[in-house]
Coordinates of C-alpha atoms in Angstrom, one line a residue:
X1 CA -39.5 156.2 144.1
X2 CA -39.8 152.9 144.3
X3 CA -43.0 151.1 142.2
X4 CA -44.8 149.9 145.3
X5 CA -45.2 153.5 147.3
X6 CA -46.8 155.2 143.7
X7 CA -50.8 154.2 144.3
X8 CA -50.1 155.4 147.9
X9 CA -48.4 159.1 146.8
X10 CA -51.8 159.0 144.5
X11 CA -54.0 158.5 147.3
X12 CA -51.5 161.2 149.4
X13 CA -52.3 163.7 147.0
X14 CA -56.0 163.5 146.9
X15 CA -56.0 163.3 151.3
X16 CA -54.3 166.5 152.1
X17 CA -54.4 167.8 155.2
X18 CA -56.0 171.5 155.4
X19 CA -54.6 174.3 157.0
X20 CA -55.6 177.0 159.0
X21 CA -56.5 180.9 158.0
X22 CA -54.2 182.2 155.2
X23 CA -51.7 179.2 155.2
X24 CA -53.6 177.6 152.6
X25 CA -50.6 176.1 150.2
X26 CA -50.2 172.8 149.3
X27 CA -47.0 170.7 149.5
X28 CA -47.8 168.8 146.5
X29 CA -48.0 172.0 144.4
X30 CA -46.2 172.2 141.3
X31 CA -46.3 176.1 141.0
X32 CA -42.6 176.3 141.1
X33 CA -40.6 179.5 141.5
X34 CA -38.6 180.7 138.5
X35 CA -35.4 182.9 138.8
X36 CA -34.8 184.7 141.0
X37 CA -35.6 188.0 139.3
X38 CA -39.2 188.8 139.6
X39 CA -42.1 191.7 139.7
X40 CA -44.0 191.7 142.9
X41 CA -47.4 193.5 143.8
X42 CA -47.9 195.9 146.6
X43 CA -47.5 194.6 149.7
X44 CA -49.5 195.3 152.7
X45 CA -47.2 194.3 155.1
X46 CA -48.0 195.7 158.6
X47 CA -44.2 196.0 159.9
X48 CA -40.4 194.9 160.1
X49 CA -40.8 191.7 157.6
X50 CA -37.3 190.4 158.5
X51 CA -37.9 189.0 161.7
X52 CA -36.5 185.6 160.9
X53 CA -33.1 187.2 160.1
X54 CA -31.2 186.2 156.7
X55 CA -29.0 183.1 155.8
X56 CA -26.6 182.3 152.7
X57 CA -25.7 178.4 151.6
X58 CA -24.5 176.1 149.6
X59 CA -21.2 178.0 148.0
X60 CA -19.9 177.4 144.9
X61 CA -16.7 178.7 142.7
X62 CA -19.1 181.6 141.1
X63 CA -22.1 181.1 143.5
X64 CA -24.2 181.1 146.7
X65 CA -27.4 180.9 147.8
X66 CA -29.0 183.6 149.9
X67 CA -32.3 183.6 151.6
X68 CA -34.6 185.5 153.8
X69 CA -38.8 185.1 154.6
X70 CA -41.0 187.5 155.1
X71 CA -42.7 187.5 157.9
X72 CA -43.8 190.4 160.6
X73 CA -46.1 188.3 162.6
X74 CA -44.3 185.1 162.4
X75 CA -46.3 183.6 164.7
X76 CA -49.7 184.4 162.5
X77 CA -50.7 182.1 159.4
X78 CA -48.6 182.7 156.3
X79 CA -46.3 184.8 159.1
X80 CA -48.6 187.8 158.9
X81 CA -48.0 188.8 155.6
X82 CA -51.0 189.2 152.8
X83 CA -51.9 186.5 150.7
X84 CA -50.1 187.7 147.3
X85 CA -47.0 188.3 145.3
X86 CA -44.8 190.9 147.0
X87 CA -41.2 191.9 145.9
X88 CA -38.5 192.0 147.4
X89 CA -34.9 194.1 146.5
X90 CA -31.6 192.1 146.9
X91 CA -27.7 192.9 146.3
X92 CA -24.7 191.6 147.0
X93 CA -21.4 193.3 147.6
X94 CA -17.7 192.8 147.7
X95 CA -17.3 195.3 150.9
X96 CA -19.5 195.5 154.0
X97 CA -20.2 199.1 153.2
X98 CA -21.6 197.6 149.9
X99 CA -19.7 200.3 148.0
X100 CA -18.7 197.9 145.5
X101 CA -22.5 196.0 144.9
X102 CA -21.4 193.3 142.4
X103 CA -24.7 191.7 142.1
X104 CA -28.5 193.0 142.6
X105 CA -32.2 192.4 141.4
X106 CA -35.9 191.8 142.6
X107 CA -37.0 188.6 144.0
X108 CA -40.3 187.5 144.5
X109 CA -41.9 186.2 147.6
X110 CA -44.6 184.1 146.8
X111 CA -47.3 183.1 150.0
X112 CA -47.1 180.0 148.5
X113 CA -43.7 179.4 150.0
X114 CA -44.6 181.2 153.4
X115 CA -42.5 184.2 151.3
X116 CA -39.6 182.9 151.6
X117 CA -36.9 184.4 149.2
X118 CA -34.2 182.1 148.0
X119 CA -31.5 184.1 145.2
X120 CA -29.3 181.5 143.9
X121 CA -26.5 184.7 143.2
X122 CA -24.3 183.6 140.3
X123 CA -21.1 185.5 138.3
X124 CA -19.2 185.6 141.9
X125 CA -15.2 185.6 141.8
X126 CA -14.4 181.8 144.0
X127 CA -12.4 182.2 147.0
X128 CA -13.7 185.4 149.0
X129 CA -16.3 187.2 150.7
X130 CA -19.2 189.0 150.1
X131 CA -21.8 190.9 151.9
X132 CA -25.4 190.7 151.1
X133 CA -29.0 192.3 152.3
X134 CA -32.6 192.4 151.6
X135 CA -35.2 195.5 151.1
X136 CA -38.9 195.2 151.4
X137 CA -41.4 198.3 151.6
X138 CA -38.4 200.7 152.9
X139 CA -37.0 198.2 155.2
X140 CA -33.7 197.1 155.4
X141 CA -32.6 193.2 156.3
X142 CA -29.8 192.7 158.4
X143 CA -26.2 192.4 156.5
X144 CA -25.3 188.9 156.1
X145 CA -21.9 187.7 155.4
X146 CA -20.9 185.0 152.9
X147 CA -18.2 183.4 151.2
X148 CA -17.6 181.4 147.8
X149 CA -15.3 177.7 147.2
X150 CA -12.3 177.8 146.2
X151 CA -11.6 177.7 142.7
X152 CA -11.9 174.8 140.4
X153 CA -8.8 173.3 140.2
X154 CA -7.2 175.5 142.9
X155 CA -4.2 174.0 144.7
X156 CA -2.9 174.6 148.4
X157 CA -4.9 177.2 150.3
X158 CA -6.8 176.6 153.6
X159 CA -10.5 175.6 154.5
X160 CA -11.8 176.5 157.8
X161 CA -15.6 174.4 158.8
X162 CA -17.7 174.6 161.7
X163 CA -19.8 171.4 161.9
X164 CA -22.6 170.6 165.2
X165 CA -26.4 169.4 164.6
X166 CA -29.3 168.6 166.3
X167 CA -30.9 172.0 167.9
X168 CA -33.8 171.5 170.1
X169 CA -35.0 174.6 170.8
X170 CA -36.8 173.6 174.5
X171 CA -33.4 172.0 175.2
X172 CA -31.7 175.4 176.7
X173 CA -30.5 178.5 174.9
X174 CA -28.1 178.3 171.5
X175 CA -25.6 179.6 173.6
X176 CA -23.0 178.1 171.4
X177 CA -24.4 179.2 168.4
X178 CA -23.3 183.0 169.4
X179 CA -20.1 181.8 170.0
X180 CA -19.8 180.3 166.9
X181 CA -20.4 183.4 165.0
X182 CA -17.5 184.9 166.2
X183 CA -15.5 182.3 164.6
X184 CA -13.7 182.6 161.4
X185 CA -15.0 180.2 159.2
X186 CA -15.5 179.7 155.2
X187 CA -18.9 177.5 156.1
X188 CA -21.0 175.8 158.3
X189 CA -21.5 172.6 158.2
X190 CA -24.9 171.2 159.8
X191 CA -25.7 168.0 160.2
X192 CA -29.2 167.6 160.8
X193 CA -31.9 168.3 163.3
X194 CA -32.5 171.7 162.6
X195 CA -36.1 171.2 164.5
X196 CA -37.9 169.3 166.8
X197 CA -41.0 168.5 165.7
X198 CA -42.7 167.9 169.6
X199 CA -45.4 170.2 170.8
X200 CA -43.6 173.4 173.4
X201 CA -44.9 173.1 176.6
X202 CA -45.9 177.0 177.5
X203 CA -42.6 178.0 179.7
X204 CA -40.2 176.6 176.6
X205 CA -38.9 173.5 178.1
X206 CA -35.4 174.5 180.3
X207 CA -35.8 178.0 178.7
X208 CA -38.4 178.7 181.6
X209 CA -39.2 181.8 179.5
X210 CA -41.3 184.4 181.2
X211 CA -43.3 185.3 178.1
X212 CA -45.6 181.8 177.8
X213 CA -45.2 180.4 174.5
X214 CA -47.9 180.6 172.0
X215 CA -50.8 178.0 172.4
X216 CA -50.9 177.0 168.8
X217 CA -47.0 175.2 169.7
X218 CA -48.6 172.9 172.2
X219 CA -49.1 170.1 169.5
X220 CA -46.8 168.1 167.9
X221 CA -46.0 169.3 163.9
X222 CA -47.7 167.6 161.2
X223 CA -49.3 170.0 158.6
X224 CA -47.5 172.1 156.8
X225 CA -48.6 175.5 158.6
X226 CA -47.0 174.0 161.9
X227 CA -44.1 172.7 160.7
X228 CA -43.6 176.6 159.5
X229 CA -44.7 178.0 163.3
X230 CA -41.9 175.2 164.5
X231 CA -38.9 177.4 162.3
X232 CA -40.4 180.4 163.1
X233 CA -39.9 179.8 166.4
X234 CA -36.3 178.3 165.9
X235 CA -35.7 181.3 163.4
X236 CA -36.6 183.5 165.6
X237 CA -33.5 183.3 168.0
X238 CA -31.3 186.2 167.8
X239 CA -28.1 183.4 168.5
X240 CA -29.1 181.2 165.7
X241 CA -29.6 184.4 163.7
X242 CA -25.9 185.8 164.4
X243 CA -24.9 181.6 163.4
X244 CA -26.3 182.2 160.1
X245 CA -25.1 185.9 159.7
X246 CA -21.5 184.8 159.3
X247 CA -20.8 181.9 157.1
X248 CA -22.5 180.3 154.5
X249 CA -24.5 176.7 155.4
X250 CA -24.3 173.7 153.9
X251 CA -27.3 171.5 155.9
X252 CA -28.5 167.8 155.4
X253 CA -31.4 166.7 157.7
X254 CA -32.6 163.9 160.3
X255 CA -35.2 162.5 161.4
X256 CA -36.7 165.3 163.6
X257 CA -37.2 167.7 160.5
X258 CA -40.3 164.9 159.8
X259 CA -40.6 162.7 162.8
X260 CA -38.5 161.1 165.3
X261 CA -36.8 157.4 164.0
X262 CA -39.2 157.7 160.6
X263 CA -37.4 155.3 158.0
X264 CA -38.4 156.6 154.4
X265 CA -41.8 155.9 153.9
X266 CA -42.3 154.2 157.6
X267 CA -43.3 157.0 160.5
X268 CA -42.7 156.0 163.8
X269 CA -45.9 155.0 164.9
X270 CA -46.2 152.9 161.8
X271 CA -49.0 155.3 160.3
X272 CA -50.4 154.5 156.8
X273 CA -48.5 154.5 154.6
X274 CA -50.3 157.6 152.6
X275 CA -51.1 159.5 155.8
X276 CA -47.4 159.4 156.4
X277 CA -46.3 160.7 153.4
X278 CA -48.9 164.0 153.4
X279 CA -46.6 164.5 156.4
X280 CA -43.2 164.5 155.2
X281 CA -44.2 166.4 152.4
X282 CA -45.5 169.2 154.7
X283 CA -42.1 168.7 156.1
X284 CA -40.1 168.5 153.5
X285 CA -41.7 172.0 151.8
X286 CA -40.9 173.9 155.4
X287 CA -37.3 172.7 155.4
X288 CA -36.7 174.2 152.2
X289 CA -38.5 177.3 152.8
X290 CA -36.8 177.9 155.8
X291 CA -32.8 176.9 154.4
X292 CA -31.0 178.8 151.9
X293 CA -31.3 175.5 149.2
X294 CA -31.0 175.9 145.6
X295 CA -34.8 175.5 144.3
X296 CA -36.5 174.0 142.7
X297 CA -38.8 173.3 145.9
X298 CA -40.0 169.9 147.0
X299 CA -43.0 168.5 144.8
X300 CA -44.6 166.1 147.2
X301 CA -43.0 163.7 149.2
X302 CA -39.5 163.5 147.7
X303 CA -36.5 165.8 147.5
X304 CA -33.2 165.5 146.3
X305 CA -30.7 166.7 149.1
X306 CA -27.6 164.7 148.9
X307 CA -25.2 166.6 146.7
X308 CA -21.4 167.7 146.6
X309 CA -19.4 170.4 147.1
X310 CA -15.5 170.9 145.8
X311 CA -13.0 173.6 147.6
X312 CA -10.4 173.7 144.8
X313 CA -8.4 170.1 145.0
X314 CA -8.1 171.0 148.7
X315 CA -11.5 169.5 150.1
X316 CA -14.4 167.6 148.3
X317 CA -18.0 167.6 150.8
X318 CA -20.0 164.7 150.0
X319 CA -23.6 165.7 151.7
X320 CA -25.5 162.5 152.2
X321 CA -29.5 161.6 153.2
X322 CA -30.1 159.0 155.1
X323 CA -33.9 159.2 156.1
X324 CA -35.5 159.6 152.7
X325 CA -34.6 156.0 151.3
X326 CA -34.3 154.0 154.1
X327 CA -35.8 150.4 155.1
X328 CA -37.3 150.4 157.7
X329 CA -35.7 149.8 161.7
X330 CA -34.4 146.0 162.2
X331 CA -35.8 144.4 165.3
X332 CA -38.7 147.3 165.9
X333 CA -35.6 149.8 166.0
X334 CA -33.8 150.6 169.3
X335 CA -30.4 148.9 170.3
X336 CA -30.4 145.5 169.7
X337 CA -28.5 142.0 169.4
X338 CA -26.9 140.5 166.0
X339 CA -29.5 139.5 164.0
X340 CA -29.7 137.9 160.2
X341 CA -32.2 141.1 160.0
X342 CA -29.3 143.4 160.9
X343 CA -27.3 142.0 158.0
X344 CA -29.9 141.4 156.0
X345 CA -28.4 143.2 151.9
X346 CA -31.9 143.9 151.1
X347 CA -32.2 146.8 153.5
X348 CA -30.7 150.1 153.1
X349 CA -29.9 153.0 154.8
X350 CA -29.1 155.4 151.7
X351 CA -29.8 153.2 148.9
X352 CA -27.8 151.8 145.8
X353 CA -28.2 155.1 143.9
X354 CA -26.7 157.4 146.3
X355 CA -24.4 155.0 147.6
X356 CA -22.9 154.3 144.5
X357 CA -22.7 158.1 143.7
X358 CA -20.9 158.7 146.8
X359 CA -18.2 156.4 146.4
X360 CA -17.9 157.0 142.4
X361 CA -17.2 160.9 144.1
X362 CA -14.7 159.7 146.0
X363 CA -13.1 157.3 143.7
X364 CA -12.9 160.6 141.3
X365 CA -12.1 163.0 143.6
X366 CA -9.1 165.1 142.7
X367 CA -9.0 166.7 146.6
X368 CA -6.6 165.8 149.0
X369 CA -9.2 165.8 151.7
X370 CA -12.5 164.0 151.1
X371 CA -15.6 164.5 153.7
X372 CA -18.6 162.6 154.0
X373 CA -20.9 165.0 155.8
X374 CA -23.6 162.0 157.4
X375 CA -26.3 162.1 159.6
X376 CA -25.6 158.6 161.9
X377 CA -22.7 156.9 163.4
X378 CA -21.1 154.9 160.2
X379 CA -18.0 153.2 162.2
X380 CA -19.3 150.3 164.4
X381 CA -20.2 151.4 167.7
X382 CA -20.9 149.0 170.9
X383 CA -23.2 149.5 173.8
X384 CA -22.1 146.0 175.8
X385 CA -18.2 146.5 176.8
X386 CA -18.9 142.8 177.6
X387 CA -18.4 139.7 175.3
X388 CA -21.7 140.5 174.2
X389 CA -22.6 142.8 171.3
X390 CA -25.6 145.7 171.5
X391 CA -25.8 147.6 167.8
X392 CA -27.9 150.5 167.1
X393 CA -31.1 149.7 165.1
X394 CA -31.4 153.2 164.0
X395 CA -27.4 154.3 162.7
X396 CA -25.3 152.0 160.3
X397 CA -24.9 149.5 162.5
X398 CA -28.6 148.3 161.7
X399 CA -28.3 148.3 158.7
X400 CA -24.8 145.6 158.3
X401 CA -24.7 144.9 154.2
X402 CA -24.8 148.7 153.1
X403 CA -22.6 149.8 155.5
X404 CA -19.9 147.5 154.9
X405 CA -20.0 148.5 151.2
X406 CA -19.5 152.2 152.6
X407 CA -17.2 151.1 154.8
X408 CA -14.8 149.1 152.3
X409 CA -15.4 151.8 149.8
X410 CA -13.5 154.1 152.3
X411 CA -10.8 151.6 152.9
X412 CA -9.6 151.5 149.6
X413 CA -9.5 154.7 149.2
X414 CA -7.9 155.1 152.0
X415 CA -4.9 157.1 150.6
X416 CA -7.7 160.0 149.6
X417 CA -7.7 160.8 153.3
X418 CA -11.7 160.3 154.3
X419 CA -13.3 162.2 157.0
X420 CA -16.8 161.2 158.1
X421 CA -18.4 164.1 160.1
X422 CA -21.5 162.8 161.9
X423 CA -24.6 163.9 163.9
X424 CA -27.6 162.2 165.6
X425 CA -26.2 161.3 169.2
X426 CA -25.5 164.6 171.0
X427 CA -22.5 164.1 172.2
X428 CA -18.7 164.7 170.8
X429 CA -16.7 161.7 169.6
X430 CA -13.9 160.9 167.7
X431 CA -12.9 157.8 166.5
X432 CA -10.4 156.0 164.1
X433 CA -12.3 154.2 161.2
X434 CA -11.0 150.8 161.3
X435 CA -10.4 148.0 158.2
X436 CA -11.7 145.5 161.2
X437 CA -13.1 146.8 164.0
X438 CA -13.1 143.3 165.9
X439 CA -9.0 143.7 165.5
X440 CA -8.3 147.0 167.4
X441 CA -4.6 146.6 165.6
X442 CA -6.0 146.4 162.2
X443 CA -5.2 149.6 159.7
X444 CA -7.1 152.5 160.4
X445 CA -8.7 153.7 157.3
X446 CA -9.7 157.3 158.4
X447 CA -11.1 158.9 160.8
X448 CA -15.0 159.6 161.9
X449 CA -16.0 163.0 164.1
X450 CA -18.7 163.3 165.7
X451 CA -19.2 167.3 166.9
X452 CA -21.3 167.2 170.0
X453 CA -25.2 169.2 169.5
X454 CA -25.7 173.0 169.5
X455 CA -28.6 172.1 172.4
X456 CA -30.1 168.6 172.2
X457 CA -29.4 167.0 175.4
X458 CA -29.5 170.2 177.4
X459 CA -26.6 170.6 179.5
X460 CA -24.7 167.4 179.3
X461 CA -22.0 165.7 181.3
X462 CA -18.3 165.6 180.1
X463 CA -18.7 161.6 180.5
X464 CA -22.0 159.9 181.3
X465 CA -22.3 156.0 182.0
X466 CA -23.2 155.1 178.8
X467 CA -20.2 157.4 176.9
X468 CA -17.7 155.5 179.6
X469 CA -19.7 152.4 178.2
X470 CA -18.6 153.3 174.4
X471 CA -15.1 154.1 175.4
X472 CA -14.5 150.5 177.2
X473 CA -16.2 148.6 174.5
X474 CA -14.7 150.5 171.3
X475 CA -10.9 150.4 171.6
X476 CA -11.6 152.8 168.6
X477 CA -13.3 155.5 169.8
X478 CA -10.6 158.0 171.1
X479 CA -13.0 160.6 172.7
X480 CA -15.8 161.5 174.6
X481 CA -17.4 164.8 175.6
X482 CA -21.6 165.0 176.3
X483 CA -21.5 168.7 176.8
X484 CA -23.0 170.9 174.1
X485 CA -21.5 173.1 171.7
X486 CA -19.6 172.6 168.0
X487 CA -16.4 171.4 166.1
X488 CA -13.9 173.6 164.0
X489 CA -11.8 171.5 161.7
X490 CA -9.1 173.7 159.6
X491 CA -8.0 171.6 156.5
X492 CA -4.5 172.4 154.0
X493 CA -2.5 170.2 152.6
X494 CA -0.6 168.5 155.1
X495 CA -3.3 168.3 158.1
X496 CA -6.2 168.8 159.3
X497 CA -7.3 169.9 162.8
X498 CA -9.9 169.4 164.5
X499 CA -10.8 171.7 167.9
X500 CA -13.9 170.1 169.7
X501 CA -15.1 173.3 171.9
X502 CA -17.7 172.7 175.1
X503 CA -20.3 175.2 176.7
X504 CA -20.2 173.9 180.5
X505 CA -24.5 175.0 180.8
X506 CA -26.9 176.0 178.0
X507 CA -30.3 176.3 180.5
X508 CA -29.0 179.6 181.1
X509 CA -27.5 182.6 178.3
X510 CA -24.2 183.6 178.9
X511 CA -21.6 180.4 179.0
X512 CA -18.2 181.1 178.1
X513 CA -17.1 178.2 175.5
X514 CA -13.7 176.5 175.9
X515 CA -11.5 173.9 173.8
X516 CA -11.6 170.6 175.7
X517 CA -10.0 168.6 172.6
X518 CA -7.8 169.0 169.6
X519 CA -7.2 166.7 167.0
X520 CA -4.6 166.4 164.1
X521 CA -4.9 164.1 161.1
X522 CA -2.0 164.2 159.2
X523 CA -2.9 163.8 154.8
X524 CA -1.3 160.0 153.9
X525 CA -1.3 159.5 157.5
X526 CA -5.0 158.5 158.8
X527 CA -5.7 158.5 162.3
X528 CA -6.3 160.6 165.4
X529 CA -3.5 162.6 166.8
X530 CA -3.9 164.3 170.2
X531 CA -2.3 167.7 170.6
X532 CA -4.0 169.4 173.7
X533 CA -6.5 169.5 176.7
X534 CA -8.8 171.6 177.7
X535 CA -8.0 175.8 177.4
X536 CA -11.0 178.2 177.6
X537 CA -10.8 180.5 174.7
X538 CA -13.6 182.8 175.7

């Protein structure tokens, strides 16, 4: 935290926002949850508590994380369960049948945390799957599947990602979610945008749901009890339930989890200063009661969520956050001219800290692959096709000294084959990271994918004005697609591929998904290779 925001955090702390009914905990609480091995008391809860499904993250060799919440009226303050301890029974097994349980205990779901359960499960064999499930007050969670990294050191082998972002619910159904739980994959990758955090109107946006939506959705999220209603709602979704069921996640946020464009401590609406930061502390304690993240929980406004993730020497994921420490928008945000304040060093997007721990990981890495998971576009990216240049304020480009040092950081390690995977712009890209991008013929560096939104944008175009826009005035963009749906990228030694797959409508359930690009990168080799057009697979 930097010394200037400190009297204003004090100031935060002392002007809380209340909550309503139960939902009485505080975001600035220090009552931290221990292990994950607990007693809990009895627990008056009035039905089903797993209606939010279950969720596993953030593998490791010997690890994962997995996570439920308790809630049979999620809808209700503190989800409908009673203000108190309750426990909760957990195992883990090595078949579905859980014959062989290899890990169990008790957890404890504190109200607190809106009782959410996270179990960081540890003494796993790397490499392979497990099944896991949850038991409150005789019942029985649904039967999640998860998977451990490679081991350390491990050489060869294969690595199989699904990677989308940006989710609005109101935006249409998460018709591509389903479909991506019937794919085969070792993790998910998600890259931000989990939530919205705009008021519902009552017939759910192009849902047009029959059942109204609850009243208490109609305003916009800013304490901490309705920023939990918000992934309630989102949880809620048997599609995005069935995402989770399948693969572990590995998730980094926006700016939607707090407010749209916020730059660290600077809302949108340029809010005080402490007023802000109440908020994104409410926000910042739902995100992590609703993910399955390693604890310990938030304490206030800040949270530490970039981190790394190895796959034997196959893959290394660097997981970045580029909303927490950022300067503020150049130009009053939005896409802009050049400008001295575009360039200016003193502004950052991620900071010296984690910028210099992300390219120390990849100047160490021992992988043969090495993926930056990011939120914004990092590879220069321009609006006017004309002479003229138009840079987005609110990715990279606005912020011109930082992201050159990212930039030339990846450049000379070129020969570590980097992989950016971005969010933010709903809408699939791909695009050759160029040494110069005013020199289209300059070396290419590595390569930057952008997998198109699980919703945001509702149903999308496969080319819109402004994507034809992109492609005439960035010889090194290679691809466009504005429809919705995910990317699978399969890494080994020698390549990776990328498949960008499309649903053609998401205002409706039911759209069959199809492959409309694929990609290979070949290791030693950066750049995009084509190998095929669109096939439907299902």
């Amino acid at each position: 935290m930097t010394e200037d925001l400190r009297p204003a955090v004090g100031l935060a702390r002392r002007r809380f926002l209340t909550l309503t009914g139960a939902a009485t905990a505080v975001a600035f609480g220090t009552n931290l949850p221990g292990s994950a091995a607990g007693t809990g008391g009895t627990s008056g809860l009035t039905g089903d508590p797993f209606t939010l499904g279950v969720a596993s993250g953030d593998p490791l060799p010997d690890a994962v994380v997995i996570w439920t919440r308790l809630a049979p009226k999620p809808f209700d303050p503190l989800g409908g369960a009673p203000y108190q301890d309750v426990g909760v029974d957990w195992q883990v097994a090595a078949d579905e049948g859980f014959r062989q349980i290899v890990r169990s205990g008790r957890a404890t779901a504190r109200p607190e945390f809106a009782h959410s359960v996270h179990v960081d499960v540890r003494g796993l064999q790397p490499g392979r799957h497990y099944w896991y499930r949850f038991r409150c007050d005789g019942y029985l969670s649904q039967t999640g599947r998860t998977r451990t990294a490679n081991a350390p050191g491990q050489r060869g082998g294969r690595l199989t990602l699904g990677v989308s972002s940006c989710q609005a619910w109101t935006d249409g159904y998460y018709t591509a979610q389903r479909h991506l739980a019937s794919e085969d994959l070792d993790a998910v990758v998600f890259l931000g945008d989990y939530i919205y955090e705009f008021g519902i109107a009552a017939n759910g946006g192009l849902r047009n749901v029959t059942d109204p939506v609850p009243s208490q959705f109609r305003t916009e999220a800013d304490t901490l009890d309705r920023y939990r209603l918000q992934y309630a709602l989102y949880k809620a979704d048997p599609d995005l339930q069935a995402a989770h069921l399948t693969a572990p996640w590995i998730t980094t946020w926006d700016d939607h989890e707090v407010q749209d464009n916020y730059a660290g401590a600077i809302s949108k609406s340029n809010a005080p200063i402490e007023d802000f930061l109440v908020r994104r502390a409410n926000a910042y304690r739902a995100y992590w009661e609703h993910l399955p993240l390693r604890g310990p929980a938030p304490q206030g406004p800040n949270y530490m969520l970039y981190r790394r993730f190895d796959f034997g020497r196959l893959a290394r994921l660097t997981v970045m956050d580029t909303r927490q420490y950022r300067s503020d928008q150049a130009a009053g945000d939005g896409w802009k001219v050049d400008s001295e304040a575009r360039r200016d060093p003193a502004r950052v997007m991620a900071g010296q800290q984690q910028t210099r721990w992300a390219l120390d990981g990849l100047n160490r890495s021992p992988a043969t692959w090495n993926v930056l998971a990011n939120q914004v576009i990092l590879s220069r990216m321009d609006l006017d096709p004309t002479a003229g240049d138009l840079y987005n304020m609110d990715a990279w480009d606005g912020y011109g000294a930082e992201q050159k040092v990212l930039l030339d950081g990846l450049a000379v390690n070129r020969h570590r084959n980097p992989v950016v995977l971005t969010g933010d712009v709903h809408a699939g890209y791909a695009m050759d990271m160029k040494r110069n991008y005013a020199d289209p013929s300059s070396q290419t560096v590595g390569v930057e994918l952008v997998p198109t939104s699980f919703s945001s944008g509702g149903n999308g175009v496969p080319v819109s004005a402004n994507g034809q826009k992109f492609l005439d005035g960035n010889p090194h963009l290679r691809f466009v697609d504005e429809r919705r749906g995910y990317s699978v990228l399969r890494f080994d030694e020698k390549e990776l591929r990328v498949d960008c797959r499309v649903v053609p409508y998401i205002d409706r359930p039911g759209a069959p998904i199809s492959t409309v690009r694929s990609f290979v990168v070949e290791a030693g080799n950066p750049g995009l290779n084509t190998v095929g057009q669109e096939v439907t697979v299902r």
